[in-house]
């Protein structure tokens, strides 16, 4: 009987740890995304920061998840350009976040654009 109780408690503890880890990861991922965007904003040279990306907006009724999904798509759209290789880590972080938290988002096909610096600042402030 003692063996069964010990195994039961062990399984219960593991389940609680897994649940707690999943709750904590959302905030950590968002913080990592913000830190990477802030770091890019500091370390990229002025020419890189002036590169143009598709303009995305975050409206009052938009969730953070929807905005970050659009941000990932805007960065991926320019990934083939050599200058955007520096954003690969941020794109990966956005991808990981979006896989867990976003069901779908529709990327608007628009010709409107703004600078990479503006996008990074929006990510930091969201």
JSON list of C-alpha atoms in Angstrom, two decimals:
[
{"chain": "A", "resi": 1, "resn": "UNK", "atom": "CA", "xyz": [0.00, 0.00, 0.00]},
{"chain": "A", "resi": 2, "resn": "UNK", "atom": "CA", "xyz": [2.85, 2.36, 0.83]},
{"chain": "A", "resi": 3, "resn": "UNK", "atom": "CA", "xyz": [4.38, 1.77, -2.61]},
{"chain": "A", "resi": 4, "resn": "UNK", "atom": "CA", "xyz": [1.11, 2.70, -4.33]},
{"chain": "A", "resi": 5, "resn": "UNK", "atom": "CA", "xyz": [0.80, 5.93, -2.31]},
{"chain": "A", "resi": 6, "resn": "UNK", "atom": "CA", "xyz": [4.35, 6.95, -3.14]},
{"chain": "A", "resi": 7, "resn": "UNK", "atom": "CA", "xyz": [3.79, 6.31, -6.85]},
{"chain": "A", "resi": 8, "resn": "UNK", "atom": "CA", "xyz": [0.49, 8.21, -6.77]},
{"chain": "A", "resi": 9, "resn": "UNK", "atom": "CA", "xyz": [2.12, 11.22, -5.09]},
{"chain": "A", "resi": 10, "resn": "UNK", "atom": "CA", "xyz": [4.99, 11.13, -7.56]},
{"chain": "A", "resi": 11, "resn": "UNK", "atom": "CA", "xyz": [2.63, 11.16, -10.56]},
{"chain": "A", "resi": 12, "resn": "UNK", "atom": "CA", "xyz": [0.57, 13.93, -8.98]},
{"chain": "A", "resi": 13, "resn": "UNK", "atom": "CA", "xyz": [3.68, 16.05, -8.38]},
{"chain": "A", "resi": 14, "resn": "UNK", "atom": "CA", "xyz": [4.80, 15.57, -11.98]},
{"chain": "A", "resi": 15, "resn": "UNK", "atom": "CA", "xyz": [1.38, 16.63, -13.27]},
{"chain": "A", "resi": 16, "resn": "UNK", "atom": "CA", "xyz": [1.46, 19.79, -11.13]},
{"chain": "A", "resi": 17, "resn": "UNK", "atom": "CA", "xyz": [4.99, 20.62, -12.33]},
{"chain": "A", "resi": 18, "resn": "UNK", "atom": "CA", "xyz": [4.03, 20.20, -15.98]},
{"chain": "A", "resi": 19, "resn": "UNK", "atom": "CA", "xyz": [0.93, 22.36, -15.50]},
{"chain": "A", "resi": 20, "resn": "UNK", "atom": "CA", "xyz": [2.92, 25.08, -13.71]},
{"chain": "A", "resi": 21, "resn": "UNK", "atom": "CA", "xyz": [5.57, 25.06, -16.42]},
{"chain": "A", "resi": 22, "resn": "UNK", "atom": "CA", "xyz": [2.97, 25.52, -19.13]},
{"chain": "A", "resi": 23, "resn": "UNK", "atom": "CA", "xyz": [1.43, 28.51, -17.35]},
{"chain": "A", "resi": 24, "resn": "UNK", "atom": "CA", "xyz": [4.78, 30.19, -16.86]},
{"chain": "A", "resi": 25, "resn": "UNK", "atom": "CA", "xyz": [5.99, 29.79, -20.44]},
{"chain": "A", "resi": 26, "resn": "UNK", "atom": "CA", "xyz": [3.60, 32.29, -22.00]},
{"chain": "A", "resi": 27, "resn": "UNK", "atom": "CA", "xyz": [5.01, 35.20, -20.01]},
{"chain": "A", "resi": 28, "resn": "UNK", "atom": "CA", "xyz": [8.59, 34.08, -20.55]},
{"chain": "A", "resi": 29, "resn": "UNK", "atom": "CA", "xyz": [8.11, 33.82, -24.30]},
{"chain": "A", "resi": 30, "resn": "UNK", "atom": "CA", "xyz": [6.58, 37.29, -24.50]},
{"chain": "A", "resi": 31, "resn": "UNK", "atom": "CA", "xyz": [9.40, 38.70, -22.42]},
{"chain": "A", "resi": 32, "resn": "UNK", "atom": "CA", "xyz": [12.02, 37.02, -24.65]},
{"chain": "A", "resi": 33, "resn": "UNK", "atom": "CA", "xyz": [10.33, 38.48, -27.74]},
{"chain": "A", "resi": 34, "resn": "UNK", "atom": "CA", "xyz": [10.34, 41.96, -26.23]},
{"chain": "A", "resi": 35, "resn": "UNK", "atom": "CA", "xyz": [13.96, 41.66, -25.14]},
{"chain": "A", "resi": 36, "resn": "UNK", "atom": "CA", "xyz": [15.07, 40.48, -28.59]},
{"chain": "A", "resi": 37, "resn": "UNK", "atom": "CA", "xyz": [13.18, 43.31, -30.31]},
{"chain": "A", "resi": 38, "resn": "UNK", "atom": "CA", "xyz": [14.74, 45.82, -27.92]},
{"chain": "A", "resi": 39, "resn": "UNK", "atom": "CA", "xyz": [18.19, 44.34, -28.49]},
{"chain": "A", "resi": 40, "resn": "UNK", "atom": "CA", "xyz": [17.77, 44.49, -32.27]},
{"chain": "A", "resi": 41, "resn": "UNK", "atom": "CA", "xyz": [16.64, 48.09, -32.01]},
{"chain": "A", "resi": 42, "resn": "UNK", "atom": "CA", "xyz": [19.85, 48.91, -30.11]},
{"chain": "A", "resi": 43, "resn": "UNK", "atom": "CA", "xyz": [22.35, 46.86, -32.12]},
{"chain": "A", "resi": 44, "resn": "UNK", "atom": "CA", "xyz": [21.19, 47.18, -35.72]},
{"chain": "A", "resi": 45, "resn": "UNK", "atom": "CA", "xyz": [22.79, 49.97, -37.67]},
{"chain": "A", "resi": 46, "resn": "UNK", "atom": "CA", "xyz": [20.73, 52.85, -39.00]},
{"chain": "A", "resi": 47, "resn": "UNK", "atom": "CA", "xyz": [20.62, 51.39, -42.52]},
{"chain": "A", "resi": 48, "resn": "UNK", "atom": "CA", "xyz": [19.16, 48.11, -41.22]},
{"chain": "A", "resi": 49, "resn": "UNK", "atom": "CA", "xyz": [16.59, 49.92, -39.10]},
{"chain": "A", "resi": 50, "resn": "UNK", "atom": "CA", "xyz": [15.38, 51.88, -42.14]},
{"chain": "A", "resi": 51, "resn": "UNK", "atom": "CA", "xyz": [14.61, 48.71, -44.11]},
{"chain": "A", "resi": 52, "resn": "UNK", "atom": "CA", "xyz": [10.97, 48.57, -45.07]},
{"chain": "A", "resi": 53, "resn": "UNK", "atom": "CA", "xyz": [8.51, 45.91, -43.89]},
{"chain": "A", "resi": 54, "resn": "UNK", "atom": "CA", "xyz": [4.80, 45.50, -44.49]},
{"chain": "A", "resi": 55, "resn": "UNK", "atom": "CA", "xyz": [2.91, 47.89, -42.26]},
{"chain": "A", "resi": 56, "resn": "UNK", "atom": "CA", "xyz": [0.79, 46.24, -39.60]},
{"chain": "A", "resi": 57, "resn": "UNK", "atom": "CA", "xyz": [-1.31, 47.96, -36.98]},
{"chain": "A", "resi": 58, "resn": "UNK", "atom": "CA", "xyz": [-2.62, 46.89, -33.63]},
{"chain": "A", "resi": 59, "resn": "UNK", "atom": "CA", "xyz": [-6.10, 48.21, -33.13]},
{"chain": "A", "resi": 60, "resn": "UNK", "atom": "CA", "xyz": [-7.82, 48.45, -29.76]},
{"chain": "A", "resi": 61, "resn": "UNK", "atom": "CA", "xyz": [-9.84, 45.27, -30.28]},
{"chain": "A", "resi": 62, "resn": "UNK", "atom": "CA", "xyz": [-6.84, 43.27, -31.57]},
{"chain": "A", "resi": 63, "resn": "UNK", "atom": "CA", "xyz": [-5.21, 40.82, -29.22]},
{"chain": "A", "resi": 64, "resn": "UNK", "atom": "CA", "xyz": [-1.47, 40.64, -28.62]},
{"chain": "A", "resi": 65, "resn": "UNK", "atom": "CA", "xyz": [-1.58, 37.18, -30.21]},
{"chain": "A", "resi": 66, "resn": "UNK", "atom": "CA", "xyz": [-3.00, 38.49, -33.48]},
{"chain": "A", "resi": 67, "resn": "UNK", "atom": "CA", "xyz": [-0.48, 41.33, -33.61]},
{"chain": "A", "resi": 68, "resn": "UNK", "atom": "CA", "xyz": [2.49, 39.02, -32.98]},
{"chain": "A", "resi": 69, "resn": "UNK", "atom": "CA", "xyz": [1.24, 36.65, -35.68]},
{"chain": "A", "resi": 70, "resn": "UNK", "atom": "CA", "xyz": [1.14, 39.54, -38.16]},
{"chain": "A", "resi": 71, "resn": "UNK", "atom": "CA", "xyz": [4.58, 40.70, -37.01]},
{"chain": "A", "resi": 72, "resn": "UNK", "atom": "CA", "xyz": [6.03, 37.26, -37.71]},
{"chain": "A", "resi": 73, "resn": "UNK", "atom": "CA", "xyz": [4.52, 37.24, -41.20]},
{"chain": "A", "resi": 74, "resn": "UNK", "atom": "CA", "xyz": [5.79, 40.75, -41.94]},
{"chain": "A", "resi": 75, "resn": "UNK", "atom": "CA", "xyz": [9.33, 39.76, -40.95]},
{"chain": "A", "resi": 76, "resn": "UNK", "atom": "CA", "xyz": [9.19, 36.44, -42.83]},
{"chain": "A", "resi": 77, "resn": "UNK", "atom": "CA", "xyz": [8.09, 38.21, -45.99]},
{"chain": "A", "resi": 78, "resn": "UNK", "atom": "CA", "xyz": [11.54, 39.88, -46.15]},
{"chain": "A", "resi": 79, "resn": "UNK", "atom": "CA", "xyz": [13.56, 36.94, -44.85]},
{"chain": "A", "resi": 80, "resn": "UNK", "atom": "CA", "xyz": [15.17, 36.27, -48.24]},
{"chain": "A", "resi": 81, "resn": "UNK", "atom": "CA", "xyz": [16.94, 39.64, -48.12]},
{"chain": "A", "resi": 82, "resn": "UNK", "atom": "CA", "xyz": [20.43, 39.40, -46.65]},
{"chain": "A", "resi": 83, "resn": "UNK", "atom": "CA", "xyz": [19.84, 42.37, -44.35]},
{"chain": "A", "resi": 84, "resn": "UNK", "atom": "CA", "xyz": [17.03, 40.53, -42.56]},
{"chain": "A", "resi": 85, "resn": "UNK", "atom": "CA", "xyz": [19.21, 37.59, -41.45]},
{"chain": "A", "resi": 86, "resn": "UNK", "atom": "CA", "xyz": [19.71, 39.47, -38.19]},
{"chain": "A", "resi": 87, "resn": "UNK", "atom": "CA", "xyz": [16.01, 39.06, -37.38]},
{"chain": "A", "resi": 88, "resn": "UNK", "atom": "CA", "xyz": [16.06, 35.24, -37.58]},
{"chain": "A", "resi": 89, "resn": "UNK", "atom": "CA", "xyz": [16.09, 34.76, -33.80]},
{"chain": "A", "resi": 90, "resn": "UNK", "atom": "CA", "xyz": [13.11, 37.09, -33.36]},
{"chain": "A", "resi": 91, "resn": "UNK", "atom": "CA", "xyz": [11.24, 35.28, -36.14]},
{"chain": "A", "resi": 92, "resn": "UNK", "atom": "CA", "xyz": [11.87, 31.92, -34.44]},
{"chain": "A", "resi": 93, "resn": "UNK", "atom": "CA", "xyz": [10.64, 33.27, -31.10]},
{"chain": "A", "resi": 94, "resn": "UNK", "atom": "CA", "xyz": [7.51, 34.71, -32.73]},
{"chain": "A", "resi": 95, "resn": "UNK", "atom": "CA", "xyz": [6.93, 31.39, -34.52]},
{"chain": "A", "resi": 96, "resn": "UNK", "atom": "CA", "xyz": [7.17, 29.44, -31.25]},
{"chain": "A", "resi": 97, "resn": "UNK", "atom": "CA", "xyz": [4.81, 31.84, -29.49]},
{"chain": "A", "resi": 98, "resn": "UNK", "atom": "CA", "xyz": [2.31, 31.79, -32.36]},
{"chain": "A", "resi": 99, "resn": "UNK", "atom": "CA", "xyz": [2.27, 27.99, -32.54]},
{"chain": "A", "resi": 100, "resn": "UNK", "atom": "CA", "xyz": [1.08, 27.84, -28.94]},
{"chain": "A", "resi": 101, "resn": "UNK", "atom": "CA", "xyz": [-1.21, 30.87, -28.78]},
{"chain": "A", "resi": 102, "resn": "UNK", "atom": "CA", "xyz": [-2.61, 31.72, -32.20]},
{"chain": "A", "resi": 103, "resn": "UNK", "atom": "CA", "xyz": [-5.18, 29.67, -34.07]},
{"chain": "A", "resi": 104, "resn": "UNK", "atom": "CA", "xyz": [-5.03, 31.67, -37.27]},
{"chain": "A", "resi": 105, "resn": "UNK", "atom": "CA", "xyz": [-4.38, 35.15, -38.53]},
{"chain": "A", "resi": 106, "resn": "UNK", "atom": "CA", "xyz": [-4.95, 36.60, -41.94]},
{"chain": "A", "resi": 107, "resn": "UNK", "atom": "CA", "xyz": [-2.09, 38.62, -43.34]},
{"chain": "A", "resi": 108, "resn": "UNK", "atom": "CA", "xyz": [-3.31, 41.58, -45.31]},
{"chain": "A", "resi": 109, "resn": "UNK", "atom": "CA", "xyz": [-1.82, 41.95, -48.75]},
{"chain": "A", "resi": 110, "resn": "UNK", "atom": "CA", "xyz": [-0.97, 45.59, -48.71]},
{"chain": "A", "resi": 111, "resn": "UNK", "atom": "CA", "xyz": [1.65, 47.78, -50.26]},
{"chain": "A", "resi": 112, "resn": "UNK", "atom": "CA", "xyz": [1.78, 50.03, -47.21]},
{"chain": "A", "resi": 113, "resn": "UNK", "atom": "CA", "xyz": [5.07, 49.74, -45.40]},
{"chain": "A", "resi": 114, "resn": "UNK", "atom": "CA", "xyz": [7.05, 51.23, -42.58]},
{"chain": "A", "resi": 115, "resn": "UNK", "atom": "CA", "xyz": [10.56, 50.81, -41.19]},
{"chain": "A", "resi": 116, "resn": "UNK", "atom": "CA", "xyz": [11.90, 47.80, -39.36]},
{"chain": "A", "resi": 117, "resn": "UNK", "atom": "CA", "xyz": [12.59, 50.15, -36.45]},
{"chain": "A", "resi": 118, "resn": "UNK", "atom": "CA", "xyz": [8.89, 51.07, -36.24]},
{"chain": "A", "resi": 119, "resn": "UNK", "atom": "CA", "xyz": [7.91, 47.37, -36.20]},
{"chain": "A", "resi": 120, "resn": "UNK", "atom": "CA", "xyz": [10.44, 46.56, -33.48]},
{"chain": "A", "resi": 121, "resn": "UNK", "atom": "CA", "xyz": [9.15, 49.43, -31.35]},
{"chain": "A", "resi": 122, "resn": "UNK", "atom": "CA", "xyz": [5.56, 48.19, -31.76]},
{"chain": "A", "resi": 123, "resn": "UNK", "atom": "CA", "xyz": [6.64, 44.69, -30.67]},
{"chain": "A", "resi": 124, "resn": "UNK", "atom": "CA", "xyz": [8.40, 46.08, -27.59]},
{"chain": "A", "resi": 125, "resn": "UNK", "atom": "CA", "xyz": [5.36, 48.17, -26.64]},
{"chain": "A", "resi": 126, "resn": "UNK", "atom": "CA", "xyz": [2.68, 45.53, -27.24]}
]
